[in-house]
Amino acid sequence: MHYSKREMGRDQIQVMNTLGFKQFQAVGHDRGGRVLFQMMLDHPYSVEKAVVLDIAPTTEMYAHTDQEFATKYFWWFFHIQPSPIPEYMSLSEKSKSYRGSLIKIKTSRDFPPW
């Protein structure tokens, strides 16, 4: 299943229009921030104001990606794999065993400086 950030934004515009809002303010966090960013590019007159939080600068991230980074943040690379690998990894029973380690990693102070 292919569901791009552009399609997600289009769906959100349709929801807001159905609710009677032709223009609105929005907040996006992490992947939702990327959806909001694309939505602002595609529908500049619909989003009056926006707040985008916690988006790693993609070009910086990939410019500095090395084995250590890729090992610590391995889940970032799931979504670039061909289907159904991301779906399997995200939804399988085995993925539950990764969640504990992800929480430990995300709460550590080992985040990249950017």
CSV table of N, CA and C in Angstrom, one decimal:
chain,number,residue,atom,x,y,z
A,1,MET,N,0.8,-1.2,0.0
A,1,MET,CA,0.0,0.0,0.0
A,1,MET,C,0.9,1.2,0.0
A,2,HIS,N,0.7,2.1,-0.9
A,2,HIS,CA,1.4,3.4,-1.0
A,2,HIS,C,0.5,4.5,-0.5
A,3,TYR,N,1.0,5.2,0.5
A,3,TYR,CA,0.2,6.3,1.1
A,3,TYR,C,1.2,7.4,1.4
A,4,SER,N,1.4,8.3,0.4
A,4,SER,CA,2.4,9.3,0.5
A,4,SER,C,2.0,10.4,1.5
A,5,LYS,N,3.0,11.2,1.9
A,5,LYS,CA,2.6,12.4,2.7
A,5,LYS,C,1.8,13.4,1.9
A,6,ARG,N,1.9,13.4,0.6
A,6,ARG,CA,1.1,14.3,-0.2
A,6,ARG,C,-0.4,13.8,-0.2
A,7,GLU,N,-0.6,12.5,-0.2
A,7,GLU,CA,-1.9,11.9,-0.2
A,7,GLU,C,-2.5,12.1,1.2
A,8,MET,N,-1.7,12.0,2.3
A,8,MET,CA,-2.2,12.2,3.6
A,8,MET,C,-2.6,13.7,3.8
A,9,GLY,N,-1.8,14.6,3.3
A,9,GLY,CA,-2.2,16.0,3.3
A,9,GLY,C,-3.5,16.3,2.5
A,10,ARG,N,-3.6,15.7,1.4
A,10,ARG,CA,-4.8,15.9,0.6
A,10,ARG,C,-6.1,15.4,1.4
A,11,ASP,N,-5.9,14.2,2.0
A,11,ASP,CA,-7.0,13.7,2.9
A,11,ASP,C,-7.3,14.7,4.0
A,12,GLN,N,-6.3,15.3,4.6
A,12,GLN,CA,-6.6,16.2,5.7
A,12,GLN,C,-7.3,17.5,5.2
A,13,ILE,N,-6.9,17.9,4.0
A,13,ILE,CA,-7.6,19.1,3.4
A,13,ILE,C,-9.0,18.8,3.2
A,14,GLN,N,-9.3,17.6,2.7
A,14,GLN,CA,-10.7,17.2,2.4
A,14,GLN,C,-11.5,17.1,3.7
A,15,VAL,N,-10.9,16.6,4.8
A,15,VAL,CA,-11.6,16.5,6.1
A,15,VAL,C,-11.9,17.9,6.6
A,16,MET,N,-10.9,18.8,6.5
A,16,MET,CA,-11.2,20.2,7.0
A,16,MET,C,-12.2,20.8,6.2
A,17,ASN,N,-12.2,20.7,4.8
A,17,ASN,CA,-13.2,21.3,4.0
A,17,ASN,C,-14.6,20.7,4.3
A,18,THR,N,-14.7,19.4,4.5
A,18,THR,CA,-16.0,18.8,4.9
A,18,THR,C,-16.5,19.3,6.2
A,19,LEU,N,-15.6,19.6,7.1
A,19,LEU,CA,-16.0,20.2,8.4
A,19,LEU,C,-16.3,21.7,8.3
A,20,GLY,N,-16.1,22.3,7.1
A,20,GLY,CA,-16.5,23.7,6.9
A,20,GLY,C,-15.3,24.6,7.0
A,21,PHE,N,-14.1,24.2,7.1
A,21,PHE,CA,-12.9,25.0,7.2
A,21,PHE,C,-12.2,25.0,5.9
A,22,LYS,N,-12.3,26.2,5.2
A,22,LYS,CA,-11.5,26.3,3.9
A,22,LYS,C,-10.1,26.8,4.2
A,23,GLN,N,-9.9,27.5,5.3
A,23,GLN,CA,-8.6,27.9,5.8
A,23,GLN,C,-8.5,27.5,7.3
A,24,PHE,N,-7.3,27.1,7.7
A,24,PHE,CA,-7.1,26.7,9.1
A,24,PHE,C,-5.7,26.8,9.5
A,25,GLN,N,-5.4,26.6,10.8
A,25,GLN,CA,-4.1,26.6,11.4
A,25,GLN,C,-3.8,25.1,11.7
A,26,ALA,N,-2.6,24.7,11.7
A,26,ALA,CA,-2.3,23.3,12.0
A,26,ALA,C,-1.0,23.1,12.7
A,27,VAL,N,-0.8,22.0,13.4
A,27,VAL,CA,0.4,21.6,14.1
A,27,VAL,C,0.8,20.2,13.6
A,28,GLY,N,2.0,20.0,13.3
A,28,GLY,CA,2.5,18.7,12.9
A,28,GLY,C,3.7,18.3,13.7
A,29,HIS,N,3.8,17.1,14.1
A,29,HIS,CA,5.0,16.6,14.9
A,29,HIS,C,5.6,15.4,14.2
A,30,ASP,N,6.9,15.4,14.0
A,30,ASP,CA,7.6,14.2,13.5
A,30,ASP,C,7.1,14.0,12.1
A,31,ARG,N,6.6,12.8,11.8
A,31,ARG,CA,6.1,12.5,10.4
A,31,ARG,C,4.9,13.4,10.1
A,32,GLY,N,4.1,13.7,11.1
A,32,GLY,CA,3.0,14.6,10.8
A,32,GLY,C,3.5,16.0,10.4
A,33,GLY,N,4.6,16.3,10.9
A,33,GLY,CA,5.2,17.6,10.5
A,33,GLY,C,5.6,17.6,9.1
A,34,ARG,N,6.1,16.5,8.6
A,34,ARG,CA,6.4,16.3,7.2
A,34,ARG,C,5.2,16.4,6.3
A,35,VAL,N,4.1,15.7,6.8
A,35,VAL,CA,2.8,15.8,6.1
A,35,VAL,C,2.4,17.3,6.0
A,36,LEU,N,2.4,18.0,7.1
A,36,LEU,CA,2.0,19.4,7.2
A,36,LEU,C,2.9,20.2,6.2
A,37,PHE,N,4.2,20.0,6.2
A,37,PHE,CA,5.1,20.7,5.3
A,37,PHE,C,4.7,20.5,3.9
A,38,GLN,N,4.4,19.3,3.5
A,38,GLN,CA,4.0,19.0,2.1
A,38,GLN,C,2.6,19.6,1.8
A,39,MET,N,1.8,19.6,2.8
A,39,MET,CA,0.4,20.1,2.7
A,39,MET,C,0.5,21.7,2.4
A,40,MET,N,1.4,22.3,3.1
A,40,MET,CA,1.6,23.8,2.9
A,40,MET,C,2.1,24.1,1.5
A,41,LEU,N,3.0,23.2,1.0
A,41,LEU,CA,3.5,23.4,-0.4
A,41,LEU,C,2.3,23.2,-1.4
A,42,ASP,N,1.5,22.2,-1.2
A,42,ASP,CA,0.5,21.8,-2.1
A,42,ASP,C,-0.8,22.7,-2.0
A,43,HIS,N,-1.0,23.2,-0.8
A,43,HIS,CA,-2.3,23.9,-0.5
A,43,HIS,C,-1.9,25.2,0.2
A,44,PRO,N,-1.2,26.1,-0.3
A,44,PRO,CA,-0.7,27.3,0.4
A,44,PRO,C,-1.8,28.2,0.9
A,45,TYR,N,-3.0,28.2,0.3
A,45,TYR,CA,-4.1,29.1,0.7
A,45,TYR,C,-5.0,28.4,1.8
A,46,SER,N,-4.8,27.1,2.0
A,46,SER,CA,-5.6,26.4,3.0
A,46,SER,C,-5.0,26.6,4.4
A,47,VAL,N,-3.7,26.5,4.5
A,47,VAL,CA,-3.0,26.5,5.8
A,47,VAL,C,-2.6,28.0,6.1
A,48,GLU,N,-3.3,28.6,7.0
A,48,GLU,CA,-3.0,30.0,7.3
A,48,GLU,C,-1.7,30.1,8.1
A,49,LYS,N,-1.6,29.3,9.1
A,49,LYS,CA,-0.4,29.3,10.0
A,49,LYS,C,-0.1,27.8,10.4
A,50,ALA,N,1.2,27.6,10.6
A,50,ALA,CA,1.5,26.2,10.9
A,50,ALA,C,2.7,26.2,11.9
A,51,VAL,N,2.7,25.1,12.7
A,51,VAL,CA,3.8,24.9,13.6
A,51,VAL,C,4.3,23.4,13.3
A,52,VAL,N,5.6,23.3,13.0
A,52,VAL,CA,6.1,22.0,12.7
A,52,VAL,C,7.2,21.7,13.7
A,53,LEU,N,7.0,20.6,14.4
A,53,LEU,CA,7.9,20.2,15.6
A,53,LEU,C,8.7,18.9,15.3
A,54,ASP,N,9.9,18.9,15.8
A,54,ASP,CA,10.7,17.7,15.9
A,54,ASP,C,10.9,17.0,14.5
A,55,ILE,N,11.3,17.7,13.6
A,55,ILE,CA,11.7,17.1,12.3
A,55,ILE,C,13.2,17.2,12.1
A,56,ALA,N,13.8,16.1,12.0
A,56,ALA,CA,15.3,16.0,11.8
A,56,ALA,C,15.5,16.6,10.4
A,57,PRO,N,16.5,17.5,10.2
A,57,PRO,CA,16.8,17.9,8.9
A,57,PRO,C,17.3,16.8,8.0
A,58,THR,N,16.6,16.4,7.0
A,58,THR,CA,16.9,15.2,6.3
A,58,THR,C,18.2,15.2,5.6
A,59,THR,N,18.6,16.4,5.0
A,59,THR,CA,19.8,16.4,4.3
A,59,THR,C,21.0,16.3,5.2
A,60,GLU,N,20.9,16.9,6.4
A,60,GLU,CA,21.9,16.8,7.4
A,60,GLU,C,22.0,15.4,7.9
A,61,MET,N,20.9,14.8,8.2
A,61,MET,CA,20.8,13.4,8.7
A,61,MET,C,21.5,12.5,7.8
A,62,TYR,N,21.2,12.5,6.5
A,62,TYR,CA,21.8,11.6,5.6
A,62,TYR,C,23.2,11.9,5.3
A,63,ALA,N,23.6,13.2,5.3
A,63,ALA,CA,25.0,13.6,5.1
A,63,ALA,C,25.9,13.0,6.2
A,64,HIS,N,25.4,12.8,7.4
A,64,HIS,CA,26.2,12.4,8.5
A,64,HIS,C,25.9,10.9,8.9
A,65,THR,N,25.1,10.2,8.1
A,65,THR,CA,24.8,8.8,8.5
A,65,THR,C,26.0,8.0,8.3
A,66,ASP,N,26.3,7.3,9.3
A,66,ASP,CA,27.4,6.3,9.3
A,66,ASP,C,26.8,5.0,9.9
A,67,GLN,N,27.7,4.0,10.1
A,67,GLN,CA,27.2,2.7,10.6
A,67,GLN,C,26.7,2.9,12.1
A,68,GLU,N,27.3,3.7,12.9
A,68,GLU,CA,26.9,3.9,14.3
A,68,GLU,C,25.5,4.5,14.3
A,69,PHE,N,25.3,5.5,13.5
A,69,PHE,CA,24.0,6.2,13.5
A,69,PHE,C,22.9,5.2,12.9
A,70,ALA,N,23.2,4.5,11.8
A,70,ALA,CA,22.2,3.6,11.3
A,70,ALA,C,21.9,2.4,12.2
A,71,THR,N,22.9,2.0,13.0
A,71,THR,CA,22.6,1.0,14.0
A,71,THR,C,21.7,1.5,15.1
A,72,LYS,N,22.0,2.7,15.6
A,72,LYS,CA,21.1,3.2,16.7
A,72,LYS,C,19.7,3.6,16.3
A,73,TYR,N,19.6,4.0,15.0
A,73,TYR,CA,18.3,4.5,14.5
A,73,TYR,C,17.8,3.6,13.3
A,74,PHE,N,18.0,2.3,13.5
A,74,PHE,CA,17.7,1.4,12.4
A,74,PHE,C,16.3,1.5,11.9
A,75,TRP,N,15.3,1.8,12.8
A,75,TRP,CA,13.9,1.9,12.3
A,75,TRP,C,13.7,3.0,11.3
A,76,TRP,N,14.5,4.0,11.2
A,76,TRP,CA,14.3,5.0,10.2
A,76,TRP,C,14.4,4.5,8.8
A,77,PHE,N,15.1,3.4,8.7
A,77,PHE,CA,15.4,2.8,7.4
A,77,PHE,C,14.4,1.8,7.0
A,78,PHE,N,13.4,1.4,7.8
A,78,PHE,CA,12.4,0.4,7.5
A,78,PHE,C,11.5,0.9,6.3
A,79,HIS,N,11.2,2.2,6.4
A,79,HIS,CA,10.2,2.7,5.5
A,79,HIS,C,10.7,2.8,4.0
A,80,ILE,N,12.0,2.7,3.8
A,80,ILE,CA,12.5,2.8,2.4
A,80,ILE,C,12.6,1.4,1.8
A,81,GLN,N,12.3,0.4,2.6
A,81,GLN,CA,12.3,-1.0,2.0
A,81,GLN,C,11.1,-1.2,1.2
A,82,PRO,N,11.2,-2.2,0.3
A,82,PRO,CA,10.0,-2.5,-0.6
A,82,PRO,C,8.9,-3.2,0.3
A,83,SER,N,7.7,-2.9,-0.1
A,83,SER,CA,6.6,-3.6,0.5
A,83,SER,C,6.7,-5.1,0.3
A,84,PRO,N,6.3,-5.9,1.2
A,84,PRO,CA,5.7,-5.7,2.5
A,84,PRO,C,6.6,-5.7,3.7
A,85,ILE,N,7.9,-5.4,3.5
A,85,ILE,CA,8.9,-5.4,4.6
A,85,ILE,C,8.5,-4.4,5.7
A,86,PRO,N,8.2,-3.1,5.4
A,86,PRO,CA,7.9,-2.2,6.5
A,86,PRO,C,6.6,-2.6,7.2
A,87,GLU,N,5.6,-3.1,6.5
A,87,GLU,CA,4.4,-3.5,7.1
A,87,GLU,C,4.6,-4.7,8.1
A,88,TYR,N,5.4,-5.6,7.6
A,88,TYR,CA,5.6,-6.8,8.4
A,88,TYR,C,6.4,-6.4,9.7
A,89,MET,N,7.4,-5.6,9.5
A,89,MET,CA,8.2,-5.2,10.7
A,89,MET,C,7.4,-4.4,11.7
A,90,SER,N,6.5,-3.5,11.2
A,90,SER,CA,5.8,-2.7,12.0
A,90,SER,C,4.6,-3.4,12.8
A,91,LEU,N,4.1,-4.4,12.1
A,91,LEU,CA,2.8,-5.0,12.6
A,91,LEU,C,3.0,-6.4,13.2
A,92,SER,N,4.2,-7.0,13.0
A,92,SER,CA,4.4,-8.4,13.5
A,92,SER,C,4.5,-8.4,15.0
A,93,GLU,N,4.3,-9.6,15.5
A,93,GLU,CA,4.5,-9.9,17.0
A,93,GLU,C,6.0,-9.6,17.3
A,94,LYS,N,6.9,-10.0,16.4
A,94,LYS,CA,8.3,-9.8,16.7
A,94,LYS,C,8.7,-8.4,16.9
A,95,SER,N,7.9,-7.4,16.3
A,95,SER,CA,8.3,-6.0,16.4
A,95,SER,C,8.1,-5.5,17.8
A,96,LYS,N,7.2,-6.2,18.6
A,96,LYS,CA,7.0,-5.8,20.0
A,96,LYS,C,8.3,-5.9,20.8
A,97,SER,N,9.2,-6.9,20.5
A,97,SER,CA,10.4,-7.1,21.2
A,97,SER,C,11.4,-5.9,20.9
A,98,TYR,N,11.2,-5.2,19.8
A,98,TYR,CA,12.0,-4.0,19.5
A,98,TYR,C,11.6,-2.8,20.3
A,99,ARG,N,10.4,-2.7,20.7
A,99,ARG,CA,9.8,-1.5,21.3
A,99,ARG,C,10.5,-1.1,22.5
A,100,GLY,N,10.8,-2.1,23.4
A,100,GLY,CA,11.6,-1.8,24.6
A,100,GLY,C,12.9,-1.1,24.3
A,101,SER,N,13.6,-1.7,23.4
A,101,SER,CA,14.9,-1.1,23.1
A,101,SER,C,14.8,0.2,22.4
A,102,LEU,N,13.8,0.4,21.7
A,102,LEU,CA,13.6,1.8,21.0
A,102,LEU,C,13.3,2.8,22.1
A,103,ILE,N,12.5,2.5,23.1
A,103,ILE,CA,12.3,3.5,24.1
A,103,ILE,C,13.6,3.8,24.8
A,104,LYS,N,14.4,2.8,25.1
A,104,LYS,CA,15.7,3.1,25.8
A,104,LYS,C,16.6,4.0,24.9
A,105,ILE,N,16.6,3.7,23.6
A,105,ILE,CA,17.4,4.5,22.7
A,105,ILE,C,16.9,6.0,22.6
A,106,LYS,N,15.6,6.1,22.5
A,106,LYS,CA,15.0,7.4,22.3
A,106,LYS,C,15.1,8.3,23.5
A,107,THR,N,15.2,7.7,24.7
A,107,THR,CA,15.3,8.5,25.9
A,107,THR,C,16.7,8.7,26.3
A,108,SER,N,17.7,8.2,25.6
A,108,SER,CA,19.1,8.4,25.9
A,108,SER,C,19.5,9.8,25.5
A,109,ARG,N,20.7,10.1,25.9
A,109,ARG,CA,21.2,11.4,25.5
A,109,ARG,C,22.2,11.3,24.3
A,110,ASP,N,22.1,10.2,23.6
A,110,ASP,CA,22.9,9.9,22.5
A,110,ASP,C,22.4,10.4,21.1
A,111,PHE,N,21.5,11.4,21.2
A,111,PHE,CA,20.9,11.9,19.9
A,111,PHE,C,22.0,12.6,19.2
A,112,PRO,N,21.8,12.7,17.9
A,112,PRO,CA,22.8,13.4,17.1
A,112,PRO,C,22.7,14.9,17.4
A,113,PRO,N,23.8,15.6,17.3
A,113,PRO,CA,23.9,17.0,17.6
A,113,PRO,C,23.0,17.9,16.8
A,114,TRP,N,22.5,17.5,15.6
A,114,TRP,CA,21.7,18.3,14.8
A,114,TRP,C,20.3,18.0,15.0
